[in-house]
GROMACS .gro file of N, CA and C in nm:
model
  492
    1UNK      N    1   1.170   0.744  -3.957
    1UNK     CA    2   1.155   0.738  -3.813
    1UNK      C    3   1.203   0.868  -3.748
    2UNK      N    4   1.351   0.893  -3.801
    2UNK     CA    5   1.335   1.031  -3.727
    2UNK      C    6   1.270   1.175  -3.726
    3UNK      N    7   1.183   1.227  -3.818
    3UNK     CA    8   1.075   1.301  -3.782
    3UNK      C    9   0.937   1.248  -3.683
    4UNK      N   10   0.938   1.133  -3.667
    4UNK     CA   11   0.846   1.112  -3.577
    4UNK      C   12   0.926   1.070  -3.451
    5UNK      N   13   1.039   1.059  -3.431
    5UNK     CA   14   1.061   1.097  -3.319
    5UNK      C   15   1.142   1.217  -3.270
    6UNK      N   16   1.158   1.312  -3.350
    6UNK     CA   17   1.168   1.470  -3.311
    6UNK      C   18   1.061   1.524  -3.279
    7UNK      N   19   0.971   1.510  -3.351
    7UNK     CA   20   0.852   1.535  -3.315
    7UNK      C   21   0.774   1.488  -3.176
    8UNK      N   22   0.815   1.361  -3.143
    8UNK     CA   23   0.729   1.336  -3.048
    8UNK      C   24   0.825   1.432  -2.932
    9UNK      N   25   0.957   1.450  -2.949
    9UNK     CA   26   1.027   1.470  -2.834
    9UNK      C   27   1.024   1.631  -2.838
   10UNK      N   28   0.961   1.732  -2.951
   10UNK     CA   29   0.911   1.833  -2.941
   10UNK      C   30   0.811   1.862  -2.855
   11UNK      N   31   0.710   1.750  -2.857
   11UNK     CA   32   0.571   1.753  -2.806
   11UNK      C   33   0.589   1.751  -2.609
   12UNK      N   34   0.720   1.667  -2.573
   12UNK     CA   35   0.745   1.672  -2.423
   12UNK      C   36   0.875   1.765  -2.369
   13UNK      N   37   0.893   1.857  -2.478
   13UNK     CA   38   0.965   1.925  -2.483
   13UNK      C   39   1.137   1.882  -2.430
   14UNK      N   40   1.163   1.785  -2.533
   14UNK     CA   41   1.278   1.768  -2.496
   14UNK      C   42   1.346   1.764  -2.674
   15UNK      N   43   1.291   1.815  -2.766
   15UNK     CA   44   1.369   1.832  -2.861
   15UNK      C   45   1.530   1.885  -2.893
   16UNK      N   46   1.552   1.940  -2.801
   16UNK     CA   47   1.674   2.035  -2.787
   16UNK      C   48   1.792   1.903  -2.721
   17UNK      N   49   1.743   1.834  -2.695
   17UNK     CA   50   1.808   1.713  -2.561
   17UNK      C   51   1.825   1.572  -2.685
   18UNK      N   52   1.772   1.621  -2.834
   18UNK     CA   53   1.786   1.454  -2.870
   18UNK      C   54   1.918   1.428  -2.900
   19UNK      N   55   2.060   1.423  -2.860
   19UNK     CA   56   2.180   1.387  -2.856
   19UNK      C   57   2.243   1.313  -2.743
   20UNK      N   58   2.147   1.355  -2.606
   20UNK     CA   59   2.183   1.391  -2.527
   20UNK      C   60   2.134   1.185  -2.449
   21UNK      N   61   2.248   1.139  -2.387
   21UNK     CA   62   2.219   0.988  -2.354
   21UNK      C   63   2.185   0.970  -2.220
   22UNK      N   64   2.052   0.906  -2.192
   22UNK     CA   65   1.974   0.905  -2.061
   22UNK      C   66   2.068   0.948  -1.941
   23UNK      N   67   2.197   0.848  -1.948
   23UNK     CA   68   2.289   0.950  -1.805
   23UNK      C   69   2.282   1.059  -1.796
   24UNK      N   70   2.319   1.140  -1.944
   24UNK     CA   71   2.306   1.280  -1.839
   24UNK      C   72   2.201   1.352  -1.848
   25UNK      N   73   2.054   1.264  -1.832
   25UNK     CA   74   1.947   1.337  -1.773
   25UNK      C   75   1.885   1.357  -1.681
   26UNK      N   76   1.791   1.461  -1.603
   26UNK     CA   77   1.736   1.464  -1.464
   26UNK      C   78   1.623   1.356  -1.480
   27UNK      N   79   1.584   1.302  -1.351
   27UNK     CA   80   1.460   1.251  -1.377
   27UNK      C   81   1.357   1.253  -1.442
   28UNK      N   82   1.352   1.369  -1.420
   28UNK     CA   83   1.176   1.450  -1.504
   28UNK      C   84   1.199   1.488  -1.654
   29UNK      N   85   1.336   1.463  -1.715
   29UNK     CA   86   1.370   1.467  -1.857
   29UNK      C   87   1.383   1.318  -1.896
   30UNK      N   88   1.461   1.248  -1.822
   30UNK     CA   89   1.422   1.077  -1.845
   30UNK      C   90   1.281   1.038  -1.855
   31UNK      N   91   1.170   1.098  -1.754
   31UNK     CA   92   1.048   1.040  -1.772
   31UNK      C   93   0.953   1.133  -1.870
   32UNK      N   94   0.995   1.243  -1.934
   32UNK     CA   95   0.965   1.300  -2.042
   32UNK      C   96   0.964   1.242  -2.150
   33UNK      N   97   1.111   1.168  -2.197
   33UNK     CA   98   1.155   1.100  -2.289
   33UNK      C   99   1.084   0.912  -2.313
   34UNK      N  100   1.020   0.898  -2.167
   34UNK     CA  101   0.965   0.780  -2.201
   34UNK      C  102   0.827   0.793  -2.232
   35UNK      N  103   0.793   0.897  -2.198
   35UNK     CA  104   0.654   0.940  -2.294
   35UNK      C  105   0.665   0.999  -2.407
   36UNK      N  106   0.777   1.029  -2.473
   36UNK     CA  107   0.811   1.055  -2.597
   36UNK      C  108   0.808   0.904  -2.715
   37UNK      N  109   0.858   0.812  -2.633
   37UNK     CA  110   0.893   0.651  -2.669
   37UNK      C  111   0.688   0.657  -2.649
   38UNK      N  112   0.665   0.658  -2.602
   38UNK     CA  113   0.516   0.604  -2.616
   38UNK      C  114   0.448   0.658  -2.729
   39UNK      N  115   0.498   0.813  -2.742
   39UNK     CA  116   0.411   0.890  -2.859
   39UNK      C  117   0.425   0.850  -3.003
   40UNK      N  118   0.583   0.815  -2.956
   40UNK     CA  119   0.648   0.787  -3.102
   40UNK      C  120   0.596   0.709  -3.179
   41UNK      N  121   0.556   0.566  -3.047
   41UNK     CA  122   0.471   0.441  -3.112
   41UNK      C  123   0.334   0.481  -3.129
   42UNK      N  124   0.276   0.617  -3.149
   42UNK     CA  125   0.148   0.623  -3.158
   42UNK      C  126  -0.004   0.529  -3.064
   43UNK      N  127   0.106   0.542  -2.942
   43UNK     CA  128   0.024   0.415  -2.855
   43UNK      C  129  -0.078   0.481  -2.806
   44UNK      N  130  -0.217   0.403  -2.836
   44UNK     CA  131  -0.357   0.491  -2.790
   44UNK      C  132  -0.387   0.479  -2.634
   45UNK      N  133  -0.330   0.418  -2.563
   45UNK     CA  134  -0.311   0.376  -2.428
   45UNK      C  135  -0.178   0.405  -2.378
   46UNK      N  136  -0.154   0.531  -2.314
   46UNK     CA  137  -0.017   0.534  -2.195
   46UNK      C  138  -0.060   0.442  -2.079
   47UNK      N  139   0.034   0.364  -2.047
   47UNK     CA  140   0.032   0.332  -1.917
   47UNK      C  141   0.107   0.404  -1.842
   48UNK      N  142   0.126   0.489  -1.772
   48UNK     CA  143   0.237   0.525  -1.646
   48UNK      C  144   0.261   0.536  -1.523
   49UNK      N  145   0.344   0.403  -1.515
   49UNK     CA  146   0.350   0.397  -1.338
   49UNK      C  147   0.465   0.449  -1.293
   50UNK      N  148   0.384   0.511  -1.149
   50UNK     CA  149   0.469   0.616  -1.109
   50UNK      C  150   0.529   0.717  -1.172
   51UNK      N  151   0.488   0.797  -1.236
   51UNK     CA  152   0.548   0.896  -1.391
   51UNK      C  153   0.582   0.998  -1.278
   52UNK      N  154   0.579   1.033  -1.196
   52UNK     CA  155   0.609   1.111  -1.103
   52UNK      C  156   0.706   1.103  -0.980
   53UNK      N  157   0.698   0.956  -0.950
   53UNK     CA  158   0.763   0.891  -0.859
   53UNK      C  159   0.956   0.937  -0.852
   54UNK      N  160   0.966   0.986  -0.723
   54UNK     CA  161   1.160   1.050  -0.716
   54UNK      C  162   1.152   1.200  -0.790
   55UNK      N  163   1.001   1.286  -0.856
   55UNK     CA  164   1.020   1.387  -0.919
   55UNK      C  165   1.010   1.501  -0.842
   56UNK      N  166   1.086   1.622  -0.854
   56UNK     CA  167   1.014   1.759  -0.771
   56UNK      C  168   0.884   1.791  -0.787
   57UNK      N  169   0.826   1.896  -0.735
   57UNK     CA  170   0.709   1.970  -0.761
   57UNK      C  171   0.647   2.002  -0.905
   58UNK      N  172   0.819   2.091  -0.968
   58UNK     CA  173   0.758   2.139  -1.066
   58UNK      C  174   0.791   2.082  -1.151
   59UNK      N  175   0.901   1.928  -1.152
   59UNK     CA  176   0.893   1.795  -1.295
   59UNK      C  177   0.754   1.766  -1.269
   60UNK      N  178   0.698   1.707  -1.167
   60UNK     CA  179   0.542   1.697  -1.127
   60UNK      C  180   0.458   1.725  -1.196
   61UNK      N  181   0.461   1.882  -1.195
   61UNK     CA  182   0.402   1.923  -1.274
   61UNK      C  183   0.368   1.917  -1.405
   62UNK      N  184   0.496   1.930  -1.468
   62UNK     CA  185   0.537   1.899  -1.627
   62UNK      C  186   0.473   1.770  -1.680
   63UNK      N  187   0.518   1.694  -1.594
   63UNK     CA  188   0.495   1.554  -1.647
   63UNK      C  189   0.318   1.525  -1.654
   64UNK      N  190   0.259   1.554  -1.529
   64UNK     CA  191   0.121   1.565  -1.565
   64UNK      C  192   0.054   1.638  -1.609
   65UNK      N  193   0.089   1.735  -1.649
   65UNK     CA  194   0.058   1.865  -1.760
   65UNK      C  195   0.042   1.794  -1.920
   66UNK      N  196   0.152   1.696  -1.942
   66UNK     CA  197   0.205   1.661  -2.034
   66UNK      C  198   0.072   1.530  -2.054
   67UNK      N  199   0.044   1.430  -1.945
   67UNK     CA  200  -0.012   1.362  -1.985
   67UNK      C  201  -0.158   1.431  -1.994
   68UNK      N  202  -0.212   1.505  -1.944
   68UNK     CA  203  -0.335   1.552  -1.939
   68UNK      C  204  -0.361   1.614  -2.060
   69UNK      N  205  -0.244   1.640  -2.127
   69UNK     CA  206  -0.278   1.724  -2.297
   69UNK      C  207  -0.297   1.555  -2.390
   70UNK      N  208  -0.219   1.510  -2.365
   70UNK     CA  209  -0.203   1.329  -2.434
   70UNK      C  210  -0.343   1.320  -2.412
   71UNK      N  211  -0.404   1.286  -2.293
   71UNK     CA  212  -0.544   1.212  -2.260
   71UNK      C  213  -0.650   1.346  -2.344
   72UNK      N  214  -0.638   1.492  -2.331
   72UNK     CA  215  -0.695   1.590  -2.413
   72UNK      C  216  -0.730   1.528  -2.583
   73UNK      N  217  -0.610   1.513  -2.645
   73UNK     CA  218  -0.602   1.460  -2.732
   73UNK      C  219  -0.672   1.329  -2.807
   74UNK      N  220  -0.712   1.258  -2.688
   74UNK     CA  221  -0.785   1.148  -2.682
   74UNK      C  222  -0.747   1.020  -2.696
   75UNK      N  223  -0.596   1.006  -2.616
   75UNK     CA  224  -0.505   0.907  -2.572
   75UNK      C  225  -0.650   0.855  -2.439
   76UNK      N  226  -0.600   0.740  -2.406
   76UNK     CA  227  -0.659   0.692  -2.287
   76UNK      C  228  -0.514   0.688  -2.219
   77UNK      N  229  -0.476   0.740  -2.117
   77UNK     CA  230  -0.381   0.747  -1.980
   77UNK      C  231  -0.421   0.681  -1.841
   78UNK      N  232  -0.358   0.567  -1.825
   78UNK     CA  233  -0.397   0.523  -1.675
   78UNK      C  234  -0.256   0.541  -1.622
   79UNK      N  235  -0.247   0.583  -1.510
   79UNK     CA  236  -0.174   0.645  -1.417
   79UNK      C  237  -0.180   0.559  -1.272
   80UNK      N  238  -0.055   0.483  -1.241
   80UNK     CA  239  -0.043   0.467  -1.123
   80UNK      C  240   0.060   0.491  -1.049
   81UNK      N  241  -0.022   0.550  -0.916
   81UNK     CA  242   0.031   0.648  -0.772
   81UNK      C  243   0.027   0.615  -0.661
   82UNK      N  244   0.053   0.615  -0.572
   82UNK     CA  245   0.085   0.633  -0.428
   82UNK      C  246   0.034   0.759  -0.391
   83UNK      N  247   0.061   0.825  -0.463
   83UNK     CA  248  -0.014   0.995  -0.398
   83UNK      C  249  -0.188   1.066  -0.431
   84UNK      N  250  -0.237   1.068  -0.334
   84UNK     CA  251  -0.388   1.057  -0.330
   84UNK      C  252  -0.409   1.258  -0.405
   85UNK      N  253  -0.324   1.296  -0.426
   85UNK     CA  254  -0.320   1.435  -0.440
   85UNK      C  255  -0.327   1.425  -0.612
   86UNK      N  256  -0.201   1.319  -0.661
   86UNK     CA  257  -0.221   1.287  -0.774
   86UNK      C  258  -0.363   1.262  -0.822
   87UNK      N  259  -0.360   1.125  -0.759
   87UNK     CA  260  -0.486   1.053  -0.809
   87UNK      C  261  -0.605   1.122  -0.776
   88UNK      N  262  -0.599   1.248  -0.722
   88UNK     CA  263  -0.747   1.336  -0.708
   88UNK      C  264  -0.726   1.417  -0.849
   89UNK      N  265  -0.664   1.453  -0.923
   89UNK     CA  266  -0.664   1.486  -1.067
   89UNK      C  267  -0.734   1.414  -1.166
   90UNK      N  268  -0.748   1.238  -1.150
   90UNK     CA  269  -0.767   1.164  -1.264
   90UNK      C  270  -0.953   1.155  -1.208
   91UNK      N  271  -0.971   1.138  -1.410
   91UNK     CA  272  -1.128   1.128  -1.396
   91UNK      C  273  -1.178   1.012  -1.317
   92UNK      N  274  -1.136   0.881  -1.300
   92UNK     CA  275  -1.148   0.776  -1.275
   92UNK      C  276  -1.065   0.745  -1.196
   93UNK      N  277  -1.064   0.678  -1.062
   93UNK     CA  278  -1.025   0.649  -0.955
   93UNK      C  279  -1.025   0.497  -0.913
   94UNK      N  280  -0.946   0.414  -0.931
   94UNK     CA  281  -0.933   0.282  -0.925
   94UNK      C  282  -0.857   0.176  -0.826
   95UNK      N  283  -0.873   0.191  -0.710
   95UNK     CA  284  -0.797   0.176  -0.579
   95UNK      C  285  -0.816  -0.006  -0.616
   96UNK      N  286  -0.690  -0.010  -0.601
   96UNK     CA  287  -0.653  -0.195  -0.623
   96UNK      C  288  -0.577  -0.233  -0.475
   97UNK      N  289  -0.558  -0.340  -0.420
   97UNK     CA  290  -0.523  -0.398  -0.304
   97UNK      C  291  -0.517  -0.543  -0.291
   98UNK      N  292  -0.441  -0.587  -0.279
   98UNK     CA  293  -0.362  -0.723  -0.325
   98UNK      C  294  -0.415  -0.805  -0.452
   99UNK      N  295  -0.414  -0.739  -0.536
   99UNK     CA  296  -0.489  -0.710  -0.674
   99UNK      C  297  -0.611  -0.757  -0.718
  100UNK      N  298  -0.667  -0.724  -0.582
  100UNK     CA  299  -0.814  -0.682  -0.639
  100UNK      C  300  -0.829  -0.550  -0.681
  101UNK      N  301  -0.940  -0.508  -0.687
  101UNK     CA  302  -1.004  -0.360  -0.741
  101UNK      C  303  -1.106  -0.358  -0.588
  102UNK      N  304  -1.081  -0.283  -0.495
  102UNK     CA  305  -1.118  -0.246  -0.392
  102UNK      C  306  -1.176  -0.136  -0.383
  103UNK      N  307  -1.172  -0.034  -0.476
  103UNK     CA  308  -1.304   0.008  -0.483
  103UNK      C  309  -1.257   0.117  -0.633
  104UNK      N  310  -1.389   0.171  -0.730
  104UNK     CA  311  -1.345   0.212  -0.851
  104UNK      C  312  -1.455   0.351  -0.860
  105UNK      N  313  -1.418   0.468  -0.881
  105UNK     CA  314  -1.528   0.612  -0.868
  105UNK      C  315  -1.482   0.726  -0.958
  106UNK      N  316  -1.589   0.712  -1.003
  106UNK     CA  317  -1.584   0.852  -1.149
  106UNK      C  318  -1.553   0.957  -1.040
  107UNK      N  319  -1.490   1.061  -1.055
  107UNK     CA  320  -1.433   1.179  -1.021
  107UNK      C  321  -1.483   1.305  -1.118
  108UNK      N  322  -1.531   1.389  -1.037
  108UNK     CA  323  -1.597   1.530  -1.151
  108UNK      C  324  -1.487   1.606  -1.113
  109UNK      N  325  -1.372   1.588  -1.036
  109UNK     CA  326  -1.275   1.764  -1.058
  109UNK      C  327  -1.322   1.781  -0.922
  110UNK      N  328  -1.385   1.682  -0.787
  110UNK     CA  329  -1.379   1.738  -0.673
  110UNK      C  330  -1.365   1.713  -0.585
  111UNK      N  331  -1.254   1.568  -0.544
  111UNK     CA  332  -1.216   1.495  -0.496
  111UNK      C  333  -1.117   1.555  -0.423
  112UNK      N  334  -1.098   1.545  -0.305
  112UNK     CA  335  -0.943   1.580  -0.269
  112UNK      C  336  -0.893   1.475  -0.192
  113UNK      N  337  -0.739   1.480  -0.143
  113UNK     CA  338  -0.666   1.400  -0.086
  113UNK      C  339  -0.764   1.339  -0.014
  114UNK      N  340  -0.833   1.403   0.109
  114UNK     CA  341  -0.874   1.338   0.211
  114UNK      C  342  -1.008   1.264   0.140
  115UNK      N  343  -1.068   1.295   0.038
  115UNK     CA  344  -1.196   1.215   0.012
  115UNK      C  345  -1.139   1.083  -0.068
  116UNK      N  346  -1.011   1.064  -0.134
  116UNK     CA  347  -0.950   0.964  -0.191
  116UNK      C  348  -0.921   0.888  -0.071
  117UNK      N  349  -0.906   0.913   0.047
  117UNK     CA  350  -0.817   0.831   0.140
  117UNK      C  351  -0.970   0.773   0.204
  118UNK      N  352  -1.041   0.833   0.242
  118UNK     CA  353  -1.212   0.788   0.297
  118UNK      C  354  -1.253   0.704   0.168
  119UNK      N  355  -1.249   0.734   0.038
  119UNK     CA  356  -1.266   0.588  -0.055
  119UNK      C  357  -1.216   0.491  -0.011
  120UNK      N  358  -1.049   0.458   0.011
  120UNK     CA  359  -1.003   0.384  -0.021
  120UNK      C  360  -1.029   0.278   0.114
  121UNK      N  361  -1.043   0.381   0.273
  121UNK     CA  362  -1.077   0.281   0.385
  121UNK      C  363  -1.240   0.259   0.344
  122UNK      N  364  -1.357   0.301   0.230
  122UNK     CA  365  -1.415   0.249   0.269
  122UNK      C  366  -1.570   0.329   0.297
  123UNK      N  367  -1.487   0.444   0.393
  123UNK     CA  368  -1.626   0.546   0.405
  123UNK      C  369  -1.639   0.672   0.351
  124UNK      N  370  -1.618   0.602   0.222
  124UNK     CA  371  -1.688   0.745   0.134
  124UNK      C  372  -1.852   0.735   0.097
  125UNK      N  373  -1.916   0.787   0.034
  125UNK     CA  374  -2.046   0.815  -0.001
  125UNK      C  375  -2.026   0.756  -0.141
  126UNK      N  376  -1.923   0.736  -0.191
  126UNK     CA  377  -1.882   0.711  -0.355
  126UNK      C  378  -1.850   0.574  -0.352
  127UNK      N  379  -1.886   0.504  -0.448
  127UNK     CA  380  -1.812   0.371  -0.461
  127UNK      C  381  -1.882   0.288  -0.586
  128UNK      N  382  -1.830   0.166  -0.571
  128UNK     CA  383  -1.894   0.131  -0.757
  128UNK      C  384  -2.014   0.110  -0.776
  129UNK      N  385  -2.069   0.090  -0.679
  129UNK     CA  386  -2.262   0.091  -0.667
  129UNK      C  387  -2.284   0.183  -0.759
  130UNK      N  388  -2.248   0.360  -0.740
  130UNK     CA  389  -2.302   0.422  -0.759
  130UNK      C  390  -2.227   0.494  -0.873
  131UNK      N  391  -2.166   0.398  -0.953
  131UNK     CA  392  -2.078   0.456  -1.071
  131UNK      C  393  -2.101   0.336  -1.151
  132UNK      N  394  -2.230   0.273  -1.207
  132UNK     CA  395  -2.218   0.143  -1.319
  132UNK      C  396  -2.201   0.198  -1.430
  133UNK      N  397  -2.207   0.310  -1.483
  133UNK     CA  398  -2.167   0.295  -1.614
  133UNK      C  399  -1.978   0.294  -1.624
  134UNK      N  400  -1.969   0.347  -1.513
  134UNK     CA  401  -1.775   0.334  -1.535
  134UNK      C  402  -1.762   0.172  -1.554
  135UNK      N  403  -1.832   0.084  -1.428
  135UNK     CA  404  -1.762  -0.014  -1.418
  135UNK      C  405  -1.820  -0.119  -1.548
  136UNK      N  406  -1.974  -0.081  -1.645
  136UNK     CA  407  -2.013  -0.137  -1.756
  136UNK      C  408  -1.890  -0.130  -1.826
  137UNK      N  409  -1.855   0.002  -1.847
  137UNK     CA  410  -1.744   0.023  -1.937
  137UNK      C  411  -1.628  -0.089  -1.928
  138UNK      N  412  -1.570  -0.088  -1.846
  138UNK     CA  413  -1.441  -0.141  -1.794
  138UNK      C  414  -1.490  -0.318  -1.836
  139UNK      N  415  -1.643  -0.376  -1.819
  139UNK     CA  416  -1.632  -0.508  -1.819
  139UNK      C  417  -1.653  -0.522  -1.990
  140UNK      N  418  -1.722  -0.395  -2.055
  140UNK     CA  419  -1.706  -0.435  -2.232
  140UNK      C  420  -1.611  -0.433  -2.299
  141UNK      N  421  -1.508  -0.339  -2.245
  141UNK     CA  422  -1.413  -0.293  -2.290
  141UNK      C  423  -1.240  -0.427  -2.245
  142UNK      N  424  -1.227  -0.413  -2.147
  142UNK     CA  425  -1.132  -0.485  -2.117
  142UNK      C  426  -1.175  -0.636  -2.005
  143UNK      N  427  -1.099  -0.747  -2.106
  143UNK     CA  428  -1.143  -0.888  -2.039
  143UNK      C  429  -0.980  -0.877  -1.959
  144UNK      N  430  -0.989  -0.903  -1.827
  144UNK     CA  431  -0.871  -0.953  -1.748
  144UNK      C  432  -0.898  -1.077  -1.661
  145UNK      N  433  -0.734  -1.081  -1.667
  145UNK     CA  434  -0.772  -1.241  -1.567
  145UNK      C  435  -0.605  -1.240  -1.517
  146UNK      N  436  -0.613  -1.326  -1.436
  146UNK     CA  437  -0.488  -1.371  -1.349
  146UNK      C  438  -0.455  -1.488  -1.397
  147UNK      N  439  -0.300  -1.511  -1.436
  147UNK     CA  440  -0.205  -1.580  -1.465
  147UNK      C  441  -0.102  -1.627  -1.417
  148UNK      N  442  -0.085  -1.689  -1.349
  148UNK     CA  443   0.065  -1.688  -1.221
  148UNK      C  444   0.055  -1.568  -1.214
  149UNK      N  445  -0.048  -1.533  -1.086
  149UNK     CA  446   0.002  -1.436  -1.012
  149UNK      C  447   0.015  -1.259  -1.089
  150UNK      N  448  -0.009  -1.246  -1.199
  150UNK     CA  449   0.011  -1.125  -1.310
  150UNK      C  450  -0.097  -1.172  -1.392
  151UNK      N  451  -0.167  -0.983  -1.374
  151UNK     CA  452  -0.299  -0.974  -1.465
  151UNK      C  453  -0.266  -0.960  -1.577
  152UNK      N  454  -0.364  -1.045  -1.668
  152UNK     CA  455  -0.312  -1.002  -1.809
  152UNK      C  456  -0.492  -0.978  -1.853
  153UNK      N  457  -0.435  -0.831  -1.970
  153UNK     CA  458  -0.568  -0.751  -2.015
  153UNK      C  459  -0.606  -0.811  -2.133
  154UNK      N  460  -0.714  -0.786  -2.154
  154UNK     CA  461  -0.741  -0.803  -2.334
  154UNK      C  462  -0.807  -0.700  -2.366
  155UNK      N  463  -0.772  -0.594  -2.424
  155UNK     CA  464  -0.825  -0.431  -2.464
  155UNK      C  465  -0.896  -0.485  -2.569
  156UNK      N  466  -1.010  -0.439  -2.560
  156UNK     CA  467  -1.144  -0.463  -2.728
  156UNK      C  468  -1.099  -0.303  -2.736
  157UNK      N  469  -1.062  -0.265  -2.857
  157UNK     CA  470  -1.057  -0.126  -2.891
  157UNK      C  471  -1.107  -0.083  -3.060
  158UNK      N  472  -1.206  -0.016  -3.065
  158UNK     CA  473  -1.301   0.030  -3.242
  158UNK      C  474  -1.303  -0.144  -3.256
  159UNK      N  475  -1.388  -0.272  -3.178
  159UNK     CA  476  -1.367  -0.365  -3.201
  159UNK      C  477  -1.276  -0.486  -3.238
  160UNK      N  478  -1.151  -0.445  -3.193
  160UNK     CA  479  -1.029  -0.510  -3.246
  160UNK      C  480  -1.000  -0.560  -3.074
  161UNK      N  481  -0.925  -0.681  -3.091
  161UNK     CA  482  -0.886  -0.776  -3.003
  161UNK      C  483  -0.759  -0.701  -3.008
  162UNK      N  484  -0.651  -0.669  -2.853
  162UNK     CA  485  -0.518  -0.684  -2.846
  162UNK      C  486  -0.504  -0.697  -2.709
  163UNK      N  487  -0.362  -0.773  -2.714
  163UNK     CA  488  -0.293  -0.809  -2.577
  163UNK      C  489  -0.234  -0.751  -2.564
  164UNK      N  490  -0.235  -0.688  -2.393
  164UNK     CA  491  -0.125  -0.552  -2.385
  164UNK      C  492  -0.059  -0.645  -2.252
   0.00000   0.00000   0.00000
């Protein structure tokens, strides 16, 4: 175990820090280290909410630098934000609201704040009409449903059933 987790904590650059116990770390080295815990498990799916959330500019940075090489790699990364600046980075755009999916839009790299915020009330030119193969994807790929109140997924992944 411990070469694969030096390794992973090489990869978010916190190798130098593995002694070192979550107190005395900054935020953006705590949330380094929990994407290190994800790598470690070789998990083909990051989830990260708020991975940014309480961070400066340039942990900000790091941290989504970091996942964008993960998703490079050919991790799948879903990312959830509050910040429309963020979420104008991600390929896929998935605006949820009292947990529905209120509206869902492939992104080419040219989205900005203000065209995320005109999705989300509604009057954008973009919306899932005009993105079915995203949302084909999403209905072959993952079965969800509501359970008291909490969605629970069922990921089909290279044909294999799992509950995340």
């Amino acid at each position: 175990i411990r070469p694969r987790v030096l390794k992973a904590l090489d990869v978010v650059g916190m190798k130098k820090f593995e002694n070192r116990t979550p107190d005395t770390l900054s935020g953006g080295q705590q949330q380094r280290v929990a994407i290190a815990r994800a790598l470690g498990k070789n998990a083909p799916i990051i989830l990260a909410d708020e991975p940014t959330g309480n961070l400066d500019s340039h942990s900000t940075k790091e941290i989504l630098g970091i996942l964008k090489s993960l998703h490079e790699e050919g991790r799948t990364v879903i990312l959830i934000t509050h910040d429309n600046d963020i979420a104008a980075q991600a390929k896929r755009i998935v605006h949820i609201e009292d947990g529905k999916i209120d509206s869902d839009s492939a992104n080419d790299g040219n989205l900005s704040r203000e065209d995320i915020d005109r999705e989300i009330r509604g009057e954008s030119s973009l919306n899932a009409k005009e993105t079915p193969e995203v949302n084909e994807t999403l209905e072959e790929d993952y079965d969800i449903k509501e359970t008291e109140g909490n969605l629970d997924i069922d990921l089909h992944l290279n044909g294999e059933d799992r509950d995340e």
